[in-house]
mmCIF file of C-alpha atoms in Angstrom:
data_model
loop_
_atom_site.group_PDB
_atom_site.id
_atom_site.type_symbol
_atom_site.label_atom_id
_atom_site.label_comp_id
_atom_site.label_asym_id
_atom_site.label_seq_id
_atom_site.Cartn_x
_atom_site.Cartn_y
_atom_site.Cartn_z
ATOM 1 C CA UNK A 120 -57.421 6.080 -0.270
ATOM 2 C CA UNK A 121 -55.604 9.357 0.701
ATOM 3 C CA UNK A 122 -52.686 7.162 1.629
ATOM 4 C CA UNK A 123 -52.628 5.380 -1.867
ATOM 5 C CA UNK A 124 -52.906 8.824 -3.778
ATOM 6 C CA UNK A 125 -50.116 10.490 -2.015
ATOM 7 C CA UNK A 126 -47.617 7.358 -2.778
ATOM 8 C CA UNK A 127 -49.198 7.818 -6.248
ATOM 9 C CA UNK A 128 -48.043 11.183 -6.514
ATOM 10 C CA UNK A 129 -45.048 10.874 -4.560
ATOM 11 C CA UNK A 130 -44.036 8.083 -7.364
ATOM 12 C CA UNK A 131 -45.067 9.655 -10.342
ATOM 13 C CA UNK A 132 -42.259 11.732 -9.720
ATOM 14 C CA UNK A 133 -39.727 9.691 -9.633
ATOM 15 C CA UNK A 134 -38.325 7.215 -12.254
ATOM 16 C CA UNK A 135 -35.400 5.816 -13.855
ATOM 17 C CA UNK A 136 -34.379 6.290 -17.055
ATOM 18 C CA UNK A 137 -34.514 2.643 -18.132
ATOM 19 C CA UNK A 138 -38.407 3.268 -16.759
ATOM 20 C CA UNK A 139 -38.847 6.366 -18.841
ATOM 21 C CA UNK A 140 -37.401 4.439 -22.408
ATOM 22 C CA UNK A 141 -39.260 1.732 -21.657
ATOM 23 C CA UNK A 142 -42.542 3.949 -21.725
ATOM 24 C CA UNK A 143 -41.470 5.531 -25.087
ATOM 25 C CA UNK A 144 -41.213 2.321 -26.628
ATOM 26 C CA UNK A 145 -44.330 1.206 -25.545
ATOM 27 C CA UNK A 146 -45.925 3.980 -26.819
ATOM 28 C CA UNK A 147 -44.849 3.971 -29.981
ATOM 29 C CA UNK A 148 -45.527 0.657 -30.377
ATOM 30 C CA UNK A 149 -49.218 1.732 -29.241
ATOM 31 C CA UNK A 150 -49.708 4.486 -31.635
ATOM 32 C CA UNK A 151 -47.934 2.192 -34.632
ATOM 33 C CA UNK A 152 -50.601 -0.783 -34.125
ATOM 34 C CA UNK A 153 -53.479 2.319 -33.996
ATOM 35 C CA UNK A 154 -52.246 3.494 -37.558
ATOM 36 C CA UNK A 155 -52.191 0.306 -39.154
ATOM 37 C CA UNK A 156 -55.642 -0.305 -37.985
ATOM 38 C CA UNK A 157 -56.865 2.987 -39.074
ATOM 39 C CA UNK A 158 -55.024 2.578 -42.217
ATOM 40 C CA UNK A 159 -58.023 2.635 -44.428
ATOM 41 C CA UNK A 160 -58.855 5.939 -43.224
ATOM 42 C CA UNK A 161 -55.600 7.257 -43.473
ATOM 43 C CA UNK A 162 -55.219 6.403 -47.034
ATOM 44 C CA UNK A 163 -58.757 8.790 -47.644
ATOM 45 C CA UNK A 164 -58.304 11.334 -50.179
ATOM 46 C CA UNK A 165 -59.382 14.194 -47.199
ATOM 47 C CA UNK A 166 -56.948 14.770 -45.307
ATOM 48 C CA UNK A 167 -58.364 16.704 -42.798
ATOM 49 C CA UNK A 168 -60.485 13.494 -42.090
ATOM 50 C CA UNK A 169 -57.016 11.575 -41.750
ATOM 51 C CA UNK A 170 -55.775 13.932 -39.542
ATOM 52 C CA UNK A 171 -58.362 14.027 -37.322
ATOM 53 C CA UNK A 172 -57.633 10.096 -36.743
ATOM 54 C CA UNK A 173 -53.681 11.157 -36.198
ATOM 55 C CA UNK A 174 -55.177 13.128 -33.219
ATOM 56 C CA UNK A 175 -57.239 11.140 -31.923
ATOM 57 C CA UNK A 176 -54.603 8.432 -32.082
ATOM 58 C CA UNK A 177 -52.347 10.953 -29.781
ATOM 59 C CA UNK A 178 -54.572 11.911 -27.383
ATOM 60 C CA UNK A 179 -55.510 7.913 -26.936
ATOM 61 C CA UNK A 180 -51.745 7.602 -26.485
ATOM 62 C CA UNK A 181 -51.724 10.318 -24.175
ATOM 63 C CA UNK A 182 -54.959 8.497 -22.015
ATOM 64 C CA UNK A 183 -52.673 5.283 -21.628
ATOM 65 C CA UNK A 184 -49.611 6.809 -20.966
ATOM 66 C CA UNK A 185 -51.083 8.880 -18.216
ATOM 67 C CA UNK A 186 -53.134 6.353 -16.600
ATOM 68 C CA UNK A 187 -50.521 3.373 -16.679
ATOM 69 C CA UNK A 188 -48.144 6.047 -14.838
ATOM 70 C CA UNK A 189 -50.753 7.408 -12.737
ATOM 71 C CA UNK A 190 -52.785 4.834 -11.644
ATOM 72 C CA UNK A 191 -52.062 1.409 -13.010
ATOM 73 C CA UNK A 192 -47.511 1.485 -11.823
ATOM 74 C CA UNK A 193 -48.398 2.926 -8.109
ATOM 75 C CA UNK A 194 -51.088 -0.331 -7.515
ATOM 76 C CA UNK A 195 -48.250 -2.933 -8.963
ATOM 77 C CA UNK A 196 -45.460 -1.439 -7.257
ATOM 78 C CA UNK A 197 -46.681 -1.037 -3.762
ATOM 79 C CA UNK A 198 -49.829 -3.684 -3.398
ATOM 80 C CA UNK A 199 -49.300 -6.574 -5.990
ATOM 81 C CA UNK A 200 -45.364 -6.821 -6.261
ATOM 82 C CA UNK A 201 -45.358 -6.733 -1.958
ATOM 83 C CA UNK A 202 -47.897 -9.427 -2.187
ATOM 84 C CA UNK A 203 -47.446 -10.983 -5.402
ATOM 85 C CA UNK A 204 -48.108 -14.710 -3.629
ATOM 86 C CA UNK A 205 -51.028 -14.798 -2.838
ATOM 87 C CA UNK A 206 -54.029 -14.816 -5.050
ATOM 88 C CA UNK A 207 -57.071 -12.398 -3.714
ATOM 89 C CA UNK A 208 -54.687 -9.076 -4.933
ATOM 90 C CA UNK A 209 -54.121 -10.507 -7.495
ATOM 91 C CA UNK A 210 -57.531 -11.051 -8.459
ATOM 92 C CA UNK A 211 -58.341 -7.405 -6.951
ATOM 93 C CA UNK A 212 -55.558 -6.083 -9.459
ATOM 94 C CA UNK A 213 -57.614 -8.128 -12.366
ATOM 95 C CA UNK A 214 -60.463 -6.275 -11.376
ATOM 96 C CA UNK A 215 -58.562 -3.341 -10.944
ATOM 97 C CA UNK A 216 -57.212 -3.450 -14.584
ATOM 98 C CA UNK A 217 -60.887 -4.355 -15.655
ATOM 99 C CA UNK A 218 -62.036 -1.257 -14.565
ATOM 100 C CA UNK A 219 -59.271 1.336 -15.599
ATOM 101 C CA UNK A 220 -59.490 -0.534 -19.055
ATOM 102 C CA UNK A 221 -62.895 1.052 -18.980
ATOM 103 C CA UNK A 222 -62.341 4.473 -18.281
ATOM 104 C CA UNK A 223 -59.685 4.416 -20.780
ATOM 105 C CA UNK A 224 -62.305 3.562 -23.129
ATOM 106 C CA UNK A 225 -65.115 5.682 -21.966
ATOM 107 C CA UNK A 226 -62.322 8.411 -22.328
ATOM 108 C CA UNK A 227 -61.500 7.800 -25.639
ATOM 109 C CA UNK A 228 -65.206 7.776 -26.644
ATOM 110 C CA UNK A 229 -65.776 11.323 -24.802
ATOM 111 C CA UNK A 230 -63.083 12.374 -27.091
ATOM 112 C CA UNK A 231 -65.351 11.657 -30.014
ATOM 113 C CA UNK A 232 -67.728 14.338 -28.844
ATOM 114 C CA UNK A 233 -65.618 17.054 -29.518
ATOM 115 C CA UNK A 234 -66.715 18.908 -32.419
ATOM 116 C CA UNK A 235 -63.375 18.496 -34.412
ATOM 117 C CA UNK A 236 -63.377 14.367 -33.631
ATOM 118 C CA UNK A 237 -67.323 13.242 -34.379
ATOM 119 C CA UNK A 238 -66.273 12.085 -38.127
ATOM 120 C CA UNK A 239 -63.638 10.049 -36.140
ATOM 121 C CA UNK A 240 -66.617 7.412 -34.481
ATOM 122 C CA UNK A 241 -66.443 3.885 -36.120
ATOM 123 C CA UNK A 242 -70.165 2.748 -35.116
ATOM 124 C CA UNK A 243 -70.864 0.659 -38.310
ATOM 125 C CA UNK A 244 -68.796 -1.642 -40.051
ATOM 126 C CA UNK A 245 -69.275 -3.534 -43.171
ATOM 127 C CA UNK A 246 -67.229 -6.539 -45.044
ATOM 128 C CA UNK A 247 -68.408 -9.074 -47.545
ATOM 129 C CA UNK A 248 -68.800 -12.754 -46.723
ATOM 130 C CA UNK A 249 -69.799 -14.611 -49.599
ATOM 131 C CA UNK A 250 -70.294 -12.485 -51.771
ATOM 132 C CA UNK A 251 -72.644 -10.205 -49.768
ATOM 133 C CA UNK A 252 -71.992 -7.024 -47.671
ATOM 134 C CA UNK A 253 -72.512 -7.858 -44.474
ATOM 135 C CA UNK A 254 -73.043 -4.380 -42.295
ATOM 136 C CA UNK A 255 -72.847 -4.276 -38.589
ATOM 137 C CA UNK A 256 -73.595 -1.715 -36.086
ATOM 138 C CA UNK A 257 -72.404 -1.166 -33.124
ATOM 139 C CA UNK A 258 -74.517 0.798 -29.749
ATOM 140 C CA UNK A 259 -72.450 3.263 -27.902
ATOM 141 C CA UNK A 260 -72.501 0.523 -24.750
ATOM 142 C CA UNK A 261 -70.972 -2.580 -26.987
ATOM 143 C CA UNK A 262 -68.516 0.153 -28.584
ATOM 144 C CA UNK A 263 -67.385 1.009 -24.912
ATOM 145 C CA UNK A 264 -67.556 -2.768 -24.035
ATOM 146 C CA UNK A 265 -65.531 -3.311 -27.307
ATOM 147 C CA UNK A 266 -63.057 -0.508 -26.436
ATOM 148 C CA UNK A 267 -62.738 -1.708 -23.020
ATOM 149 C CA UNK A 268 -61.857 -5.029 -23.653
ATOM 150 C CA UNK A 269 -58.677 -3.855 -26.412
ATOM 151 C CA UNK A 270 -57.284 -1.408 -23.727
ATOM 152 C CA UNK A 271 -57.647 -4.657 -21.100
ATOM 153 C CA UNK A 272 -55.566 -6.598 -23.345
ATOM 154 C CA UNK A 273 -52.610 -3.284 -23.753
ATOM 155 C CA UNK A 274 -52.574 -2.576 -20.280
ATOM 156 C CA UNK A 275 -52.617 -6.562 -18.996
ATOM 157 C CA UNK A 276 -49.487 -6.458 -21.403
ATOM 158 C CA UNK A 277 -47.958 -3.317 -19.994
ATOM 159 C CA UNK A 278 -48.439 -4.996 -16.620
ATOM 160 C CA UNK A 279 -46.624 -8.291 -17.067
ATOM 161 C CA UNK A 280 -43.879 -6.714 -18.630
ATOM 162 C CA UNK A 281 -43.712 -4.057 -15.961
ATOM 163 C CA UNK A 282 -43.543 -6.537 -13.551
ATOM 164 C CA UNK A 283 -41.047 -8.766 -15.377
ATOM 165 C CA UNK A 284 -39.161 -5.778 -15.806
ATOM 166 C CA UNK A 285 -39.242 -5.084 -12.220
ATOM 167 C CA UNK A 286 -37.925 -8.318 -10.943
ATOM 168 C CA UNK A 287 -35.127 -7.981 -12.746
ATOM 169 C CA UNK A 288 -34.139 -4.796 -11.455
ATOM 170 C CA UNK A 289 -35.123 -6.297 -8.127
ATOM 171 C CA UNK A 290 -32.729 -9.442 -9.370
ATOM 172 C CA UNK A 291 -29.906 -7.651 -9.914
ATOM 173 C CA UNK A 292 -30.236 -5.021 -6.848
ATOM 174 C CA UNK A 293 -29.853 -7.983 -4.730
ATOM 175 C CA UNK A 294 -26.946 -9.213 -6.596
ATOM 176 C CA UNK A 295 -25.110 -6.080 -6.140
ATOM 177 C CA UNK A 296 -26.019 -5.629 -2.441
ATOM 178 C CA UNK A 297 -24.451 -9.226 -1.975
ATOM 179 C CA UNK A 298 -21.172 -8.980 -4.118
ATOM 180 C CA UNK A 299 -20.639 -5.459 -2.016
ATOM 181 C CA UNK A 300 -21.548 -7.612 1.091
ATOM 182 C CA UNK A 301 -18.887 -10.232 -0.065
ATOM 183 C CA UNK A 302 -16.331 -7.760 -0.864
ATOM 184 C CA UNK A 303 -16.678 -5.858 2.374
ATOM 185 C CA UNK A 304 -16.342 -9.216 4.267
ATOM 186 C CA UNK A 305 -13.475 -9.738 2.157
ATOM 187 C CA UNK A 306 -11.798 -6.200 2.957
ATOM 188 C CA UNK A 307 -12.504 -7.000 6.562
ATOM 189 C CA UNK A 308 -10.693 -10.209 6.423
ATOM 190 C CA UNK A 309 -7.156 -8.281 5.739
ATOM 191 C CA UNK A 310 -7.469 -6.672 8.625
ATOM 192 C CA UNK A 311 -5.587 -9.100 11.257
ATOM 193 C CA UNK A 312 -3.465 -9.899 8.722
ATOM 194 C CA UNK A 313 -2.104 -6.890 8.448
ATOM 195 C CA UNK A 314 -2.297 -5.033 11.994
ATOM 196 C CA UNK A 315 0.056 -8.460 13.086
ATOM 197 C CA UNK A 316 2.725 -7.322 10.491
ATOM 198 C CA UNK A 317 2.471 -4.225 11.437
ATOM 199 C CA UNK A 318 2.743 -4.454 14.629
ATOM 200 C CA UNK A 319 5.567 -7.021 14.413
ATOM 201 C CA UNK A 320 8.156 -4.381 13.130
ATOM 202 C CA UNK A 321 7.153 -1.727 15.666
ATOM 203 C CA UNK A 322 8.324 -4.569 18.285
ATOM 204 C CA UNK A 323 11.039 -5.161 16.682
ATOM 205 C CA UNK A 324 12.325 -1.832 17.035
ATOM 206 C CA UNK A 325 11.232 -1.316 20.987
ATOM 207 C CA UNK A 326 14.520 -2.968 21.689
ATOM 208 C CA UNK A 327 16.907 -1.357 18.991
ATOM 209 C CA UNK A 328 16.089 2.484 19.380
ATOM 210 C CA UNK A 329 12.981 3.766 20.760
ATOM 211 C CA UNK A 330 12.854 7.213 19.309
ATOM 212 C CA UNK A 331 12.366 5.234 16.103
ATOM 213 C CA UNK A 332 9.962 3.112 17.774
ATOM 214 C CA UNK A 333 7.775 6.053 19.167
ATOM 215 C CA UNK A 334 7.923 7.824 15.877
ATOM 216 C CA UNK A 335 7.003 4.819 13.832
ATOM 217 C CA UNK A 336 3.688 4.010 16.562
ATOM 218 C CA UNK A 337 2.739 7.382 15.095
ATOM 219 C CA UNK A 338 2.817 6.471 11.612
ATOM 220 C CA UNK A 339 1.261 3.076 12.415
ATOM 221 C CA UNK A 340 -1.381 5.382 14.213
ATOM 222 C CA UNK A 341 -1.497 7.077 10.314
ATOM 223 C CA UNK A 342 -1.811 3.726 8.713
ATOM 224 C CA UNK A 343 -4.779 2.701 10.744
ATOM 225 C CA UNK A 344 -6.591 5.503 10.379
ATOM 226 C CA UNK A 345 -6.274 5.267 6.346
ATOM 227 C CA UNK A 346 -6.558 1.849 6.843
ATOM 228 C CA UNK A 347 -10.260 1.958 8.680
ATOM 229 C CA UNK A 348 -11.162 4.817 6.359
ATOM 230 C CA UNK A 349 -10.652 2.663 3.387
ATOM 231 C CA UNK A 350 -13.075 -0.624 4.847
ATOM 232 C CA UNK A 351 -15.506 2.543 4.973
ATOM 233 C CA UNK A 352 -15.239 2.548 0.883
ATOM 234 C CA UNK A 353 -14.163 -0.887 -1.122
ATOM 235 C CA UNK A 354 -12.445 1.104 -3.662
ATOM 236 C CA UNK A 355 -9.551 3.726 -3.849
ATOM 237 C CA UNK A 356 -7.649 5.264 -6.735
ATOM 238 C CA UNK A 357 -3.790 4.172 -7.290
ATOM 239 C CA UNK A 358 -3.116 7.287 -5.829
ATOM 240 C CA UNK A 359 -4.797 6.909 -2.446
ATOM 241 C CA UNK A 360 -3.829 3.585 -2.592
ATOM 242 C CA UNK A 361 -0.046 4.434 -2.772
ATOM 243 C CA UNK A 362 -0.179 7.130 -0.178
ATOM 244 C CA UNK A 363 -1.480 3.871 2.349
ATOM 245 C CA UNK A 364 1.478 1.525 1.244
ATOM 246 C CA UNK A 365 3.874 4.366 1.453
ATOM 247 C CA UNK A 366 3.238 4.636 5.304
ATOM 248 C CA UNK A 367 3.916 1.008 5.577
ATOM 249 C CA UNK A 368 6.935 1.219 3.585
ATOM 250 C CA UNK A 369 8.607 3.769 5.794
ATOM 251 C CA UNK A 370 7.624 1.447 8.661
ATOM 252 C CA UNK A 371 9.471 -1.390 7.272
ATOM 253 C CA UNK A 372 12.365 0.836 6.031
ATOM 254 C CA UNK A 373 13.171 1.383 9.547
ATOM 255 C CA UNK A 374 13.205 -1.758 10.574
ATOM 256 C CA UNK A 375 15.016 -3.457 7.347
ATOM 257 C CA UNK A 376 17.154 -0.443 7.440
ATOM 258 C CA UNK A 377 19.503 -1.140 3.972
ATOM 259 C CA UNK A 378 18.025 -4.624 3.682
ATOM 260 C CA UNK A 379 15.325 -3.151 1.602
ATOM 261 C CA UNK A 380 15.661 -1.551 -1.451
ATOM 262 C CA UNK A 381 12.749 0.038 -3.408
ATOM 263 C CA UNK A 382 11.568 1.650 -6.689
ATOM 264 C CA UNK A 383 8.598 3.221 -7.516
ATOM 265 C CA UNK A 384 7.302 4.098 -11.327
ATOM 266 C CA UNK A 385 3.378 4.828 -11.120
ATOM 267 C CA UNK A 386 2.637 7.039 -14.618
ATOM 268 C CA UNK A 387 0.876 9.998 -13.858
ATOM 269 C CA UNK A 388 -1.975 8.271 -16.587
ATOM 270 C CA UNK A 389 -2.990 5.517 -14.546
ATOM 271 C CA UNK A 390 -2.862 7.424 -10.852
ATOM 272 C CA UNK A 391 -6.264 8.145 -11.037
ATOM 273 C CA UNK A 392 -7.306 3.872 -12.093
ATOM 274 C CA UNK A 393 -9.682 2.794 -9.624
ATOM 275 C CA UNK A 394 -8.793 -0.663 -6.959
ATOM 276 C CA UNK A 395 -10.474 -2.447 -5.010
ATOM 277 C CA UNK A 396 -8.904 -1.106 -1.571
ATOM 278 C CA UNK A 397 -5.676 -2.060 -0.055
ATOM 279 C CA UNK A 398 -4.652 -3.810 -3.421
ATOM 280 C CA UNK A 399 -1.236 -2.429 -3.101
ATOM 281 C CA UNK A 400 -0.836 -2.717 0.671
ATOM 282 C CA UNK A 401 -1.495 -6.802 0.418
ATOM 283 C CA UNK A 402 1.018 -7.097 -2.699
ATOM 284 C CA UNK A 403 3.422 -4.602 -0.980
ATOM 285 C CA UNK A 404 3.212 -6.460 2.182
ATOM 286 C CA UNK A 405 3.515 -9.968 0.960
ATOM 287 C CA UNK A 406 6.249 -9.055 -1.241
ATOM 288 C CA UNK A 407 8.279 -8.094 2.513
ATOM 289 C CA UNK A 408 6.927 -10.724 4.245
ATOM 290 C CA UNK A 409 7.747 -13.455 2.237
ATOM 291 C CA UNK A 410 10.592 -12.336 -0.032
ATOM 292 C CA UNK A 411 12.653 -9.853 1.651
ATOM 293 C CA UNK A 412 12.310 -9.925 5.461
ATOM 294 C CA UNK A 413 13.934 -13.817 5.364
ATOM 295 C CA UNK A 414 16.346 -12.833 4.035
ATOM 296 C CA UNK A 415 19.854 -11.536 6.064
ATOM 297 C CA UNK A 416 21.206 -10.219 2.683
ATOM 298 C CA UNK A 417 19.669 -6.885 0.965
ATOM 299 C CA UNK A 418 17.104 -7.398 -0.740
ATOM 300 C CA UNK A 419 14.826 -4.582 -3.354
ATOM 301 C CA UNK A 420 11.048 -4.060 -4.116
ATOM 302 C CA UNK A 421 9.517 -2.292 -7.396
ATOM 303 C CA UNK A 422 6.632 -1.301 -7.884
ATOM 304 C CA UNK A 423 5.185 -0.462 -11.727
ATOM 305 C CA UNK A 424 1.972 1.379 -13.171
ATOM 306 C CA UNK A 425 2.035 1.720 -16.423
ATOM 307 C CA UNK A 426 -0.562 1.732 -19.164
ATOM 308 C CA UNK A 427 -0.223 -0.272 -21.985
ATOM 309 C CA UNK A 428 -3.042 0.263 -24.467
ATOM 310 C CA UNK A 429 -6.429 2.134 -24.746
ATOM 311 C CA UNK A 430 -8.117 -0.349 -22.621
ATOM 312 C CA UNK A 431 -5.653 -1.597 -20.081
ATOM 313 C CA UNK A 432 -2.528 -0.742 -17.575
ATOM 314 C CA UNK A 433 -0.515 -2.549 -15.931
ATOM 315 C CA UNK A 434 0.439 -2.673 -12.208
ATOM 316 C CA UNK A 435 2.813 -5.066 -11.565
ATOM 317 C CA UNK A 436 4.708 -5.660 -7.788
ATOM 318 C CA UNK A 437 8.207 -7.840 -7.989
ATOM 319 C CA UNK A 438 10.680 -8.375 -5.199
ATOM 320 C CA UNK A 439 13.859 -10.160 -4.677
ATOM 321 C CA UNK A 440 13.389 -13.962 -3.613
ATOM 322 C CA UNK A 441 16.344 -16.166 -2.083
ATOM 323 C CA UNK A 442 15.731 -18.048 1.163
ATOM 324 C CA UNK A 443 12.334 -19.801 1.308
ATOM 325 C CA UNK A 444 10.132 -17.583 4.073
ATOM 326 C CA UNK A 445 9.879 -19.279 8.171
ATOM 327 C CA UNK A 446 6.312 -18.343 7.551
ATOM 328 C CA UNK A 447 3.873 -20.839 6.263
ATOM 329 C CA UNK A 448 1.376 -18.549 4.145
ATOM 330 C CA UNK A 449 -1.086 -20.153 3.490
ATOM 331 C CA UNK A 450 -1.915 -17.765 0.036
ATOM 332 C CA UNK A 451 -5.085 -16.851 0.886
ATOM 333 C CA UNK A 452 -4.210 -12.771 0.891
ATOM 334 C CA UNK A 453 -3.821 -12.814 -2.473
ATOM 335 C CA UNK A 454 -6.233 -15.688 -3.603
ATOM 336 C CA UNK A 455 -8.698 -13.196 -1.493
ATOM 337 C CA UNK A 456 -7.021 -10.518 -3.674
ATOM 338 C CA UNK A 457 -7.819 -11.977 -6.575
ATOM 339 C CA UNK A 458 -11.437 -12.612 -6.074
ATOM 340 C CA UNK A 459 -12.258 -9.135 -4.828
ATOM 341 C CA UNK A 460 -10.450 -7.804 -8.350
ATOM 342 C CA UNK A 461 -12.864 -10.273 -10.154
ATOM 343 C CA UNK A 462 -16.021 -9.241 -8.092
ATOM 344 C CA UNK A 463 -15.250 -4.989 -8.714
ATOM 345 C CA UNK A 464 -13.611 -5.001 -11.854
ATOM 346 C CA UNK A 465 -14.815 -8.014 -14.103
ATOM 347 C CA UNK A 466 -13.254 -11.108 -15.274
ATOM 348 C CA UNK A 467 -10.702 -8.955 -17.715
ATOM 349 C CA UNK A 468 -8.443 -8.659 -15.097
ATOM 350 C CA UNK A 469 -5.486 -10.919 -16.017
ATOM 351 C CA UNK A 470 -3.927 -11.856 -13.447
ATOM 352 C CA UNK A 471 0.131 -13.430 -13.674
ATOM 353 C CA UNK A 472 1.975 -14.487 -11.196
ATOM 354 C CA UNK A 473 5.880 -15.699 -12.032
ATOM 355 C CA UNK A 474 8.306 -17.459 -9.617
ATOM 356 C CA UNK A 475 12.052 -17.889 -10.284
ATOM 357 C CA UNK A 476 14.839 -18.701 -8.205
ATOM 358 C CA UNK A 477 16.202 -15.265 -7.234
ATOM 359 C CA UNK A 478 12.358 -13.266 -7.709
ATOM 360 C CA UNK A 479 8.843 -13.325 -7.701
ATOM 361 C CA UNK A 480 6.498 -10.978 -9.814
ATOM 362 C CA UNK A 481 2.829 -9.984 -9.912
ATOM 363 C CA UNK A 482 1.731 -8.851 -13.234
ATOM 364 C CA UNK A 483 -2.073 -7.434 -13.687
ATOM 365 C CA UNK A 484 -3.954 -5.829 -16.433
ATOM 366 C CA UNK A 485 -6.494 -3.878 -15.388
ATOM 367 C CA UNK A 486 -8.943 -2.417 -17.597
ATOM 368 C CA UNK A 487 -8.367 1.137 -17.956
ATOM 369 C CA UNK A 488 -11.519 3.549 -17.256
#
């Protein structure tokens, strides 16, 4: 018991926002049905006797709202929800609801004691059937039986739509857990891919001038370092993600020496546009590896953020294209790419990709945030 009340407590004060709207529509839903049915003695020439049923009607509101936060969401959360398959809690939660139904209603009728509420007790009622007044009274047990069984029937409903509720936020927790899952196994997977590029042009240069070669190990050591730092966190802003692919670049400047050619634009607007990491690495490097580095004749790289409307910019990665590449790619870099863009940012990306004879170009529009 001690156990249950301090997870009570320790609940009660916390909850989400969706949580705490959810609550204020149910409430006012509550106290909306409670004024139509005590319309008739609303519409009574006293007011103060009209009045007197508003408050009542607020501290009911107040019972229920307390008591489904209090007692009723701890049981659900931590006892039915953890064992929602099999039937005796359930049944034990029935019984449960039976009984805090009850108190709600002997509440409500201890209200009615108060000097201020007493004209507020409905113990008679009388309607005609067939032409003849029919009156009906009611004892203060079948009034707290009567009162019982309404408040059964609000909290049952608060109950399956908390729990409804619930699963979906359970639903989609899971979902997110797995597409971060899928797009850190992604991440992962351009790892190889690009430590053999990288250290391809570091060999290369063991054998033309090793003061080069020791000074680019320690901007490879740079790269890798950024490189692990960004598998830590899926996404990066254009500026972080520049400062990765510039290392590279001045890796594979020294190797291409005046074979490569490059131009950078990024707009100062779109520098702080969130990607999924090492988006410009994989285009950067793939634009090398396949359209310049085959190539014996110079060849350039640009590079292009721009944004184009209140909603999207641009980044687009071209390069110069003659001879076909010795390498067999097999595409998956930037089909993987492509499918981590979809998975952080949303099917609006737009993703173009346009092959001519003497260049290729990767157009996206991202949406801007």
């Amino acid at each position: 018991m001690s156990d249950f009340l301090s997870r009570a407590i320790e609940l009660s004060s916390r909850f989400s926002r969706a949580y705490l709207l959810g609550q204020l529509i149910f409430i006012t839903l509550f106290f909306a049905s409670y004024l139509v049915m005590m319309q008739p003695f609303l519409e009574l020439a006293e007011t103060s006797l009209a009045s007197r049923f508003v408050i009542r009607g607020v501290i009911d509101c107040a019972n229920i709202v307390l008591v489904t936060h209090l007692l009723l969401r701890p049981v659900l959360k931590y006892y039915l929800l953890s064992v929602s398959q099999k039937l005796l809690p359930a049944l034990w939660s029935f019984l449960y609801l039976t009984a805090l139904s009850l108190f709600c209603s002997a509440i409500s009728m201890l209200t009615t004691k108060l000097d201020l509420l007493k004209t507020t007790q409905i113990d008679t009622v009388s309607f005609n059937h067939q032409n003849q007044q029919v009156l009906m009274e009611f004892s203060q047990f079948n009034q707290w039986l009567l009162g019982g069984f309404n408040t059964l029937i609000v909290l049952l409903g608060w109950s399956l739509i908390y729990l409804f509720w619930h699963g979906l936020q359970q639903k989609k927790l899971l979902q997110q857990q797995m597409q971060q899952a899928q797009i850190q196994q992604l991440t992962y997977q351009l790892s190889p891919h690009f430590l053999f590029n990288a250290l391809n042009s570091v060999r290369a240069l063991i054998f033309e001038n090793q003061q080069q070669a020791a000074q680019t190990v320690t901007q490879l050591s740079e790269l890798l370092r950024i490189h692990l730092q960004s598998q830590m966190r899926p996404v990066a802003t254009l500026a972080e993600e520049w400062q990765t692919a510039e290392f590279y670049l001045q890796i594979e400047q020294v190797r291409l020496e005046q074979r490569l050619e490059t131009s950078i634009e990024l707009a100062d607007d779109c520098l702080t546009q969130k990607l999924p990491a090492l988006t410009l690495l994989t285009l950067i490097e793939n634009a090398i590896k396949h359209g310049i580095s085959p190539n014996a004749e110079p060849g350039w790289l640009k590079v292009k953020a721009e944004k184009i409307s209140h909603s999207f910019w641009v980044l687009s990665v071209s390069n110069s294209y003659k001879a076909a590449s010795p390498f067999k790619g097999t595409g998956s870099s930037l089909a993987n790419l492509q499918q981590r863009l979809q998975l952080q940012l949303g099917y609006s990306v737009r993703w173009q990709q346009t092959k001519t004879e003497h260049q290729f170009e990767l157009r996206m529009e991202l949406p801007y945030v």
